[in-house]
PDB file of C-alpha atoms in Angstrom:
ATOM      1  CA  MET A   1     121.657 113.888  35.070  1.00  0.00           C
ATOM      2  CA  ASP A   2     125.080 113.440  33.767  1.00  0.00           C
ATOM      3  CA  LYS A   3     126.299 115.937  36.251  1.00  0.00           C
ATOM      4  CA  ILE A   4     124.727 114.133  39.195  1.00  0.00           C
ATOM      5  CA  SER A   5     126.142 110.810  38.141  1.00  0.00           C
ATOM      6  CA  ASP A   6     129.544 112.423  37.813  1.00  0.00           C
ATOM      7  CA  LEU A   7     129.275 113.717  41.409  1.00  0.00           C
ATOM      8  CA  VAL A   8     128.061 110.412  42.864  1.00  0.00           C
ATOM      9  CA  THR A   9     130.938 108.053  42.869  1.00  0.00           C
ATOM     10  CA  GLY A  10     131.283 104.643  44.432  1.00  0.00           C
ATOM     11  CA  GLU A  11     133.538 106.096  47.105  1.00  0.00           C
ATOM     12  CA  ALA A  12     130.993 108.781  48.084  1.00  0.00           C
ATOM     13  CA  VAL A  13     128.196 106.213  48.286  1.00  0.00           C
ATOM     14  CA  LEU A  14     130.384 104.023  50.474  1.00  0.00           C
ATOM     15  CA  GLN A  15     131.155 106.971  52.781  1.00  0.00           C
ATOM     16  CA  TRP A  16     127.443 107.808  53.084  1.00  0.00           C
ATOM     17  CA  LEU A  17     126.620 104.182  53.731  1.00  0.00           C
ATOM     18  CA  ILE A  18     129.215 104.025  56.557  1.00  0.00           C
ATOM     19  CA  ILE A  19     127.830 107.234  58.057  1.00  0.00           C
ATOM     20  CA  PHE A  20     124.284 105.874  57.827  1.00  0.00           C
ATOM     21  CA  LEU A  21     125.317 102.606  59.526  1.00  0.00           C
ATOM     22  CA  LEU A  22     127.155 104.466  62.295  1.00  0.00           C
ATOM     23  CA  ILE A  23     124.069 106.623  62.932  1.00  0.00           C
ATOM     24  CA  ALA A  24     121.829 103.553  62.968  1.00  0.00           C
ATOM     25  CA  TYR A  25     124.179 101.727  65.346  1.00  0.00           C
ATOM     26  CA  PHE A  26     124.391 104.765  67.650  1.00  0.00           C
ATOM     27  CA  ILE A  27     120.602 105.112  67.707  1.00  0.00           C
ATOM     28  CA  TYR A  28     120.183 101.369  68.339  1.00  0.00           C
ATOM     29  CA  LYS A  29     122.568 101.428  71.326  1.00  0.00           C
ATOM     30  CA  GLU A  30     121.434 104.725  72.803  1.00  0.00           C
ATOM     31  CA  TYR A  31     117.689 104.454  72.021  1.00  0.00           C
ATOM     32  CA  PRO A  32     116.661 102.992  75.444  1.00  0.00           C
ATOM     33  CA  ASP A  33     118.458 105.810  77.265  1.00  0.00           C
ATOM     34  CA  PHE A  34     116.933 108.423  74.956  1.00  0.00           C
ATOM     35  CA  LYS A  35     113.501 106.866  75.363  1.00  0.00           C
ATOM     36  CA  ARG A  36     113.884 106.910  79.146  1.00  0.00           C
ATOM     37  CA  ARG A  37     114.931 110.532  79.050  1.00  0.00           C
ATOM     38  CA  ILE A  38     112.106 111.473  76.721  1.00  0.00           C
ATOM     39  CA  THR A  39     109.415 109.586  78.654  1.00  0.00           C
ATOM     40  CA  GLY A  40     110.645 110.808  82.019  1.00  0.00           C
ATOM     41  CA  GLY A  41     112.040 107.504  83.229  1.00  0.00           C
ATOM     42  CA  THR A  42     115.102 109.267  84.569  1.00  0.00           C
ATOM     43  CA  LYS A  43     112.930 111.677  86.526  1.00  0.00           C
ATOM     44  CA  LYS A  44     110.992 108.760  87.964  1.00  0.00           C
ATOM     45  CA  GLU A  45     114.208 107.034  88.973  1.00  0.00           C
ATOM     46  CA  LEU A  46     115.463 110.232  90.575  1.00  0.00           C
ATOM     47  CA  ALA A  47     112.132 110.635  92.341  1.00  0.00           C
ATOM     48  CA  ALA A  48     112.368 107.026  93.535  1.00  0.00           C
ATOM     49  CA  GLU A  49     115.872 107.699  94.841  1.00  0.00           C
ATOM     50  CA  ASN A  50     114.628 110.841  96.558  1.00  0.00           C
ATOM     51  CA  VAL A  51     111.792 108.837  98.078  1.00  0.00           C
ATOM     52  CA  ALA A  52     114.267 106.272  99.370  1.00  0.00           C
ATOM     53  CA  GLU A  53     116.432 109.022 100.855  1.00  0.00           C
ATOM     54  CA  ARG A  54     113.393 110.695 102.383  1.00  0.00           C
ATOM     55  CA  LEU A  55     112.239 107.397 103.865  1.00  0.00           C
ATOM     56  CA  ALA A  56     115.686 106.859 105.354  1.00  0.00           C
ATOM     57  CA  ARG A  57     115.600 110.341 106.907  1.00  0.00           C
ATOM     58  CA  VAL A  58     112.067 109.777 108.237  1.00  0.00           C
ATOM     59  CA  GLU A  59     113.136 106.430 109.728  1.00  0.00           C
ATOM     60  CA  LYS A  60     116.073 108.142 111.455  1.00  0.00           C
ATOM     61  CA  ARG A  61     113.718 110.786 112.846  1.00  0.00           C
ATOM     62  CA  LEU A  62     111.278 108.112 114.021  1.00  0.00           C
ATOM     63  CA  ASP A  63     114.119 106.240 115.719  1.00  0.00           C
ATOM     64  CA  ALA A  64     115.142 109.458 117.468  1.00  0.00           C
ATOM     65  CA  ILE A  65     111.533 110.062 118.535  1.00  0.00           C
ATOM     66  CA  ASP A  66     111.260 106.486 119.829  1.00  0.00           C
ATOM     67  CA  GLU A  67     114.455 106.954 121.827  1.00  0.00           C
ATOM     68  CA  LYS A  68     113.195 110.248 123.262  1.00  0.00           C
ATOM     69  CA  LEU A  69     109.848 108.688 124.158  1.00  0.00           C
ATOM     70  CA  ALA A  70     111.625 105.811 125.895  1.00  0.00           C
ATOM     71  CA  ASN A  71     113.733 108.286 127.873  1.00  0.00           C
ATOM     72  CA  ASP A  72     110.654 110.352 128.729  1.00  0.00           C
ATOM     73  CA  PHE A  73     108.804 107.215 129.833  1.00  0.00           C
ATOM     74  CA  LYS A  74     111.717 106.304 132.121  1.00  0.00           C
ATOM     75  CA  SER A  75     111.659 109.840 133.544  1.00  0.00           C
ATOM     76  CA  LEU A  76     107.908 109.609 134.127  1.00  0.00           C
ATOM     77  CA  GLU A  77     108.333 106.272 135.886  1.00  0.00           C
ATOM     78  CA  ALA A  78     111.031 107.815 138.110  1.00  0.00           C
ATOM     79  CA  LEU A  79     108.735 110.767 138.883  1.00  0.00           C
ATOM     80  CA  GLN A  80     105.855 108.403 139.675  1.00  0.00           C
ATOM     81  CA  SER A  81     108.112 106.433 141.998  1.00  0.00           C
ATOM     82  CA  CYS A  82     109.188 109.643 143.753  1.00  0.00           C
ATOM     83  CA  GLU A  83     105.566 110.744 144.048  1.00  0.00           C
ATOM     84  CA  ASP A  84     104.592 107.396 145.588  1.00  0.00           C
ATOM     85  CA  GLN A  85     107.455 107.688 148.088  1.00  0.00           C
ATOM     86  CA  ASP A  86     106.388 111.252 148.920  1.00  0.00           C
ATOM     87  CA  LYS A  87     102.819 110.082 149.546  1.00  0.00           C
ATOM     88  CA  GLU A  88     104.068 107.360 151.884  1.00  0.00           C
ATOM     89  CA  LEU A  89     106.288 109.835 153.736  1.00  0.00           C
ATOM     90  CA  MET A  90     103.447 112.367 153.951  1.00  0.00           C
ATOM     91  CA  SER A  91     101.105 109.725 155.350  1.00  0.00           C
ATOM     92  CA  ALA A  92     103.705 108.698 157.925  1.00  0.00           C
ATOM     93  CA  SER A  93     104.374 112.345 158.756  1.00  0.00           C
ATOM     94  CA  LEU A  94     100.662 113.030 159.293  1.00  0.00           C
ATOM     95  CA  ALA A  95     100.408 110.066 161.653  1.00  0.00           C
ATOM     96  CA  GLU A  96     103.485 111.266 163.558  1.00  0.00           C
ATOM     97  CA  ARG A  97     102.115 114.795 163.864  1.00  0.00           C
ATOM     98  CA  GLU A  98      98.804 113.453 165.142  1.00  0.00           C
ATOM     99  CA  ILE A  99     100.649 111.442 167.791  1.00  0.00           C
ATOM    100  CA  ILE A 100     102.704 114.499 168.729  1.00  0.00           C
ATOM    101  CA  MET A 101      99.546 116.650 168.984  1.00  0.00           C
ATOM    102  CA  ARG A 102      97.806 114.113 171.176  1.00  0.00           C
ATOM    103  CA  SER A 103     100.930 113.859 173.310  1.00  0.00           C
ATOM    104  CA  LEU A 104     101.020 117.644 173.677  1.00  0.00           C
ATOM    105  CA  LEU A 105      97.357 117.603 174.626  1.00  0.00           C
ATOM    106  CA  ALA A 106      98.060 114.948 177.264  1.00  0.00           C
ATOM    107  CA  ILE A 107     100.978 116.990 178.648  1.00  0.00           C
ATOM    108  CA  ILE A 108      98.856 120.131 178.792  1.00  0.00           C
ATOM    109  CA  ASP A 109      96.062 118.126 180.495  1.00  0.00           C
ATOM    110  CA  GLY A 110      98.600 116.926 183.053  1.00  0.00           C
ATOM    111  CA  LEU A 111      99.859 120.452 183.652  1.00  0.00           C
ATOM    112  CA  HIS A 112      96.296 121.688 183.945  1.00  0.00           C
ATOM    113  CA  GLU A 113      95.552 118.999 186.569  1.00  0.00           C
ATOM    114  CA  LEU A 114      98.654 120.073 188.508  1.00  0.00           C
ATOM    115  CA  GLY A 115      97.215 123.539 188.708  1.00  0.00           C
ATOM    116  CA  ALA A 116      98.981 125.348 185.883  1.00  0.00           C
ATOM    117  CA  ASN A 117      96.369 127.705 184.512  1.00  0.00           C
ATOM    118  CA  GLY A 118      96.549 130.594 182.079  1.00  0.00           C
ATOM    119  CA  PRO A 119      98.544 129.664 178.981  1.00  0.00           C
ATOM    120  CA  THR A 120      97.937 125.916 179.479  1.00  0.00           C
ATOM    121  CA  THR A 121      94.167 126.430 179.337  1.00  0.00           C
ATOM    122  CA  ALA A 122      94.459 128.498 176.142  1.00  0.00           C
ATOM    123  CA  ALA A 123      96.812 125.909 174.582  1.00  0.00           C
ATOM    124  CA  HIS A 124      94.421 123.102 175.599  1.00  0.00           C
ATOM    125  CA  GLU A 125      91.511 124.854 173.897  1.00  0.00           C
ATOM    126  CA  GLU A 126      93.556 125.576 170.747  1.00  0.00           C
ATOM    127  CA  ILE A 127      94.749 121.971 170.413  1.00  0.00           C
ATOM    128  CA  ASN A 128      91.211 120.629 170.980  1.00  0.00           C
ATOM    129  CA  ALA A 129      89.816 123.031 168.387  1.00  0.00           C
ATOM    130  CA  TYR A 130      92.550 122.048 165.899  1.00  0.00           C
ATOM    131  CA  LEU A 131      92.042 118.298 166.412  1.00  0.00           C
ATOM    132  CA  SER A 132      88.282 118.738 166.129  1.00  0.00           C
ATOM    133  CA  LYS A 133      88.698 120.693 162.893  1.00  0.00           C
ATOM    134  CA  GLN A 134      91.065 118.030 161.457  1.00  0.00           C
ATOM    135  CA  ALA A 135      88.660 115.249 162.396  1.00  0.00           C
ATOM    136  CA  HIS A 136      85.832 116.950 160.501  1.00  0.00           C
ATOM    137  CA  LYS A 137      88.027 117.462 157.380  1.00  0.00           C
ATOM    138  CA  LEU A 138      88.560 113.727 157.018  1.00  0.00           C
TER     139      LEU A 138
END
């Protein structure tokens, strides 16, 4: 024991006490960070950040989709408008063609009454057959 007491001096004890206090202070200050690292708190925070980034990217994509849908809706409205105009023009065109056909029939009837036979008779029969067929389709 004499040898151990010779080795342990007041200065050595003081040095070990300072080292012990520095270690305790370091552990006290860094313990929350170590605990977070050990328990996975850092991973959770990183996952939360990733979630926030992912949500931001998803929101950007949704905004882009909304914009595309709005543009597509405008295009569909324009197409519907064009289709409605085409229907109106087609209806007007059908009425005009009917008037023209009836006018042609009247002209051919007039020519037939004046004595023009042959092609006028054939044309008269064709126009009558066509008008009769169209009347039965409706």
